[in-house]
Amino acid sequence: QRIGLINADVVCIQEVSPLSFSQDFAFMTNELGYDGVELFRKGRFRPATFWRKDKLELVGTAMHKDRTLLTSFRRLQEDGVDDDDDGCVAELDGEFTSEGPEDYWHVLNCHLQAGKQGGRRVRQIVEGVTAAFKTAKNKLKEPNPENLKLIVCGDFNGDQECGAVHFLEHGSIGPDFIEDGEAVSSKEKVLPVPPLSDATTDGESRQ
């Protein structure tokens, strides 16, 4: 009911069992209309990303990294196609090329490592965000890949002060950041994109 009330175009879920996935989440398609789905390919409990195909087109294949699932989308117009400024329809047909300006969005669905693994969680974020940046730059040829539209969400297995969140919100992290008594990195790490905002606390991001 909550998913239906929010009525988002993309829904990210974690700790999904592949054994009962089809049965447990049949309602997503049958009742709520999420006819696109990508399930993480390994693990006992996995992330899954759902989307509405009349709103978004998956461009390329989803990327399965270390406990992160990256999906990249092209936002469609109400009629299910994307028109360029001259009124000509620009379709991908499975290719990373198009004639008109595109509205791409990247969604990184995370279920980061649990336990005293702050360093690994930071590395998982580095890997996932870097994959999104490289997709925008090299595959989709976005004009400003450093300013890509990126949503990072999921189960971080850490609180607001953990290294993974600090890294996303500040754009960098180094050996001076201590989590569970250990440095999360042996050297300075820098995001390939500007720092992200927390959509749950940033009013402007929520609009």
GROMACS .gro file of C-alpha atoms in nm:
model
  207
    1GLN     CA    1   0.000   0.000   0.000
    2ARG     CA    2   0.283   0.241   0.081
    3ILE     CA    3   0.451   0.178  -0.254
    4GLY     CA    4   0.120   0.241  -0.430
    5LEU     CA    5   0.058   0.565  -0.240
    6ILE     CA    6   0.404   0.703  -0.320
    7ASN     CA    7   0.358   0.603  -0.686
    8ALA     CA    8   0.724   0.646  -0.782
    9ASP     CA    9   0.851   0.563  -1.131
   10VAL     CA   10   1.137   0.357  -0.981
   11VAL     CA   11   1.128   0.141  -0.666
   12CYS     CA   12   1.441  -0.007  -0.504
   13ILE     CA   13   1.412  -0.295  -0.257
   14GLN     CA   14   1.678  -0.487  -0.064
   15GLU     CA   15   1.701  -0.828   0.104
   16VAL     CA   16   1.490  -1.001  -0.158
   17SER     CA   17   1.498  -1.382  -0.166
   18PRO     CA   18   1.551  -1.516  -0.519
   19LEU     CA   19   1.371  -1.837  -0.418
   20SER     CA   20   1.037  -1.663  -0.360
   21PHE     CA   21   1.092  -1.343  -0.559
   22SER     CA   22   0.834  -1.409  -0.832
   23GLN     CA   23   0.564  -1.496  -0.582
   24ASP     CA   24   0.649  -1.231  -0.322
   25PHE     CA   25   0.658  -0.942  -0.569
   26ALA     CA   26   0.401  -1.042  -0.830
   27PHE     CA   27   0.186  -0.755  -0.698
   28MET     CA   28   0.442  -0.505  -0.823
   29THR     CA   29   0.348  -0.587  -1.182
   30ASN     CA   30  -0.004  -0.720  -1.147
   31GLU     CA   31  -0.139  -0.451  -0.913
   32LEU     CA   32   0.098  -0.155  -0.933
   33GLY     CA   33   0.212  -0.166  -1.294
   34TYR     CA   34   0.589  -0.202  -1.248
   35ASP     CA   35   0.659  -0.404  -1.561
   36GLY     CA   36   1.037  -0.356  -1.558
   37VAL     CA   37   1.252  -0.539  -1.304
   38GLU     CA   38   1.616  -0.625  -1.244
   39LEU     CA   39   1.717  -0.865  -0.967
   40PHE     CA   40   2.076  -0.874  -0.842
   41ARG     CA   41   2.236  -1.188  -0.980
   42LYS     CA   42   2.391  -1.344  -0.670
   43GLY     CA   43   2.352  -1.372  -0.295
   44ARG     CA   44   2.101  -1.518  -0.054
   45PHE     CA   45   1.927  -1.182  -0.012
   46ARG     CA   46   1.951  -0.941  -0.301
   47PRO     CA   47   1.856  -0.591  -0.416
   48ALA     CA   48   1.587  -0.554  -0.682
   49THR     CA   49   1.495  -0.250  -0.889
   50PHE     CA   50   1.149  -0.202  -1.041
   51TRP     CA   51   1.040   0.061  -1.293
   52ARG     CA   52   0.751   0.153  -1.520
   53LYS     CA   53   0.833   0.103  -1.886
   54ASP     CA   54   0.585   0.369  -1.998
   55LYS     CA   55   0.788   0.623  -1.798
   56LEU     CA   56   1.145   0.502  -1.834
   57GLU     CA   57   1.349   0.304  -2.082
   58LEU     CA   58   1.641   0.097  -1.954
   59VAL     CA   59   1.946   0.190  -2.162
   60GLY     CA   60   2.200  -0.087  -2.199
   61THR     CA   61   2.219  -0.364  -1.943
   62ALA     CA   62   2.212  -0.329  -1.566
   63MET     CA   63   2.551  -0.341  -1.396
   64HIS     CA   64   2.601  -0.582  -1.105
   65LYS     CA   65   2.891  -0.467  -0.888
   66ASP     CA   66   3.000  -0.554  -0.533
   67ARG     CA   67   2.662  -0.541  -0.357
   68THR     CA   68   2.536  -0.257  -0.577
   69LEU     CA   69   2.298  -0.270  -0.874
   70LEU     CA   70   2.321   0.012  -1.129
   71THR     CA   71   2.040   0.081  -1.373
   72SER     CA   72   2.046   0.370  -1.620
   73PHE     CA   73   1.726   0.505  -1.770
   74ARG     CA   74   1.608   0.738  -2.041
   75ARG     CA   75   1.303   0.932  -1.932
   76LEU     CA   76   1.014   0.909  -2.179
   77GLN     CA   77   0.741   1.150  -2.271
   78GLU     CA   78   0.379   1.071  -2.189
   79ASP     CA   79   0.333   0.882  -2.517
   80GLY     CA   80   0.622   0.649  -2.438
   81VAL     CA   81   0.873   0.801  -2.680
   82ASP     CA   82   1.122   1.082  -2.650
   83ASP     CA   83   1.096   1.365  -2.899
   84ASP     CA   84   1.383   1.596  -2.990
   85ASP     CA   85   1.352   1.973  -3.029
   86ASP     CA   86   1.252   1.940  -3.397
   87GLY     CA   87   0.967   1.705  -3.320
   88CYS     CA   88   1.154   1.401  -3.453
   89VAL     CA   89   1.136   1.081  -3.256
   90ALA     CA   90   1.475   0.966  -3.128
   91GLU     CA   91   1.484   0.598  -3.034
   92LEU     CA   92   1.779   0.402  -2.899
   93ASP     CA   93   1.693   0.056  -3.039
   94GLY     CA   94   1.946  -0.095  -2.799
   95GLU     CA   95   2.223   0.146  -2.894
   96PHE     CA   96   2.381   0.421  -2.684
   97THR     CA   97   2.317   0.685  -2.952
   98SER     CA   98   2.032   0.922  -3.031
   99GLU     CA   99   1.952   1.227  -3.236
  100GLY     CA  100   1.784   1.448  -2.981
  101PRO     CA  101   1.864   1.571  -2.629
  102GLU     CA  102   1.819   1.295  -2.374
  103ASP     CA  103   1.703   1.294  -2.014
  104TYR     CA  104   1.907   1.018  -1.848
  105TRP     CA  105   1.882   0.905  -1.487
  106HIS     CA  106   2.108   0.660  -1.304
  107VAL     CA  107   1.990   0.460  -1.001
  108LEU     CA  108   2.238   0.282  -0.774
  109ASN     CA  109   2.054   0.033  -0.554
  110CYS     CA  110   2.283  -0.067  -0.265
  111HIS     CA  111   2.295  -0.334   0.000
  112LEU     CA  112   2.639  -0.264   0.141
  113GLN     CA  113   2.847  -0.505   0.345
  114ALA     CA  114   2.739  -0.546   0.707
  115GLY     CA  115   2.960  -0.557   1.016
  116LYS     CA  116   3.290  -0.385   1.086
  117GLN     CA  117   3.358  -0.336   0.717
  118GLY     CA  118   3.360   0.043   0.680
  119GLY     CA  119   3.642   0.032   0.428
  120ARG     CA  120   3.467  -0.217   0.206
  121ARG     CA  121   3.144  -0.016   0.217
  122VAL     CA  122   3.334   0.291   0.097
  123ARG     CA  123   3.493   0.086  -0.183
  124GLN     CA  124   3.150  -0.043  -0.283
  125ILE     CA  125   3.024   0.314  -0.314
  126VAL     CA  126   3.335   0.417  -0.510
  127GLU     CA  127   3.283   0.130  -0.753
  128GLY     CA  128   2.911   0.193  -0.802
  129VAL     CA  129   2.931   0.571  -0.848
  130THR     CA  130   3.232   0.537  -1.079
  131ALA     CA  131   3.037   0.288  -1.291
  132ALA     CA  132   2.754   0.540  -1.322
  133PHE     CA  133   2.997   0.816  -1.419
  134LYS     CA  134   3.168   0.600  -1.682
  135THR     CA  135   2.832   0.494  -1.824
  136ALA     CA  136   2.729   0.859  -1.859
  137LYS     CA  137   3.062   0.962  -2.011
  138ASN     CA  138   3.166   0.671  -2.231
  139LYS     CA  139   2.847   0.488  -2.324
  140LEU     CA  140   2.572   0.748  -2.320
  141LYS     CA  141   2.802   1.036  -2.422
  142GLU     CA  142   2.626   1.274  -2.185
  143PRO     CA  143   2.753   1.631  -2.240
  144ASN     CA  144   2.824   1.687  -1.868
  145PRO     CA  145   2.882   1.342  -1.714
  146GLU     CA  146   3.026   1.493  -1.396
  147ASN     CA  147   2.679   1.641  -1.333
  148LEU     CA  148   2.486   1.325  -1.410
  149LYS     CA  149   2.145   1.268  -1.252
  150LEU     CA  150   2.227   1.002  -0.994
  151ILE     CA  151   2.023   0.848  -0.715
  152VAL     CA  152   2.207   0.635  -0.458
  153CYS     CA  153   1.977   0.449  -0.222
  154GLY     CA  154   1.929   0.130  -0.026
  155ASP     CA  155   2.065  -0.039   0.285
  156PHE     CA  156   2.402   0.113   0.377
  157ASN     CA  157   2.440  -0.096   0.692
  158GLY     CA  158   2.559   0.220   0.867
  159ASP     CA  159   2.419   0.531   1.028
  160GLN     CA  160   2.424   0.891   0.909
  161GLU     CA  161   2.782   0.931   1.030
  162CYS     CA  162   2.928   0.624   0.859
  163GLY     CA  163   3.206   0.646   0.602
  164ALA     CA  164   2.991   0.554   0.303
  165VAL     CA  165   2.741   0.833   0.374
  166HIS     CA  166   3.017   1.082   0.457
  167PHE     CA  167   3.188   1.001   0.128
  168LEU     CA  168   2.871   1.062  -0.074
  169GLU     CA  169   2.778   1.385   0.103
  170HIS     CA  170   3.128   1.537   0.117
  171GLY     CA  171   3.273   1.406  -0.208
  172SER     CA  172   3.594   1.273  -0.055
  173ILE     CA  173   3.727   1.063   0.229
  174GLY     CA  174   4.074   0.977   0.355
  175PRO     CA  175   4.271   0.780   0.613
  176ASP     CA  176   4.177   1.028   0.885
  177PHE     CA  177   3.816   0.902   0.880
  178ILE     CA  178   3.781   0.631   1.144
  179GLU     CA  179   3.493   0.387   1.161
  180ASP     CA  180   3.476   0.103   1.415
  181GLY     CA  181   3.829   0.191   1.523
  182GLU     CA  182   3.983   0.161   1.177
  183ALA     CA  183   4.058   0.395   0.887
  184VAL     CA  184   3.816   0.339   0.599
  185SER     CA  185   4.080   0.415   0.338
  186SER     CA  186   4.458   0.408   0.313
  187LYS     CA  187   4.457   0.714   0.086
  188GLU     CA  188   4.232   1.000  -0.020
  189LYS     CA  189   3.937   0.892  -0.233
  190VAL     CA  190   3.739   1.145  -0.438
  191LEU     CA  191   3.402   1.103  -0.607
  192PRO     CA  192   3.403   1.155  -0.986
  193VAL     CA  193   3.087   1.366  -0.939
  194PRO     CA  194   2.994   1.652  -0.702
  195PRO     CA  195   2.879   1.559  -0.348
  196LEU     CA  196   2.526   1.427  -0.325
  197SER     CA  197   2.243   1.564  -0.110
  198ASP     CA  198   2.024   1.363   0.126
  199ALA     CA  199   1.678   1.376  -0.031
  200THR     CA  200   1.516   1.291   0.303
  201THR     CA  201   1.649   1.608   0.468
  202ASP     CA  202   1.716   1.847   0.178
  203GLY     CA  203   1.388   2.019   0.091
  204GLU     CA  204   1.511   2.132  -0.248
  205SER     CA  205   1.613   1.777  -0.344
  206ARG     CA  206   1.271   1.644  -0.256
  207GLN     CA  207   1.084   1.872  -0.495
   0.00000   0.00000   0.00000
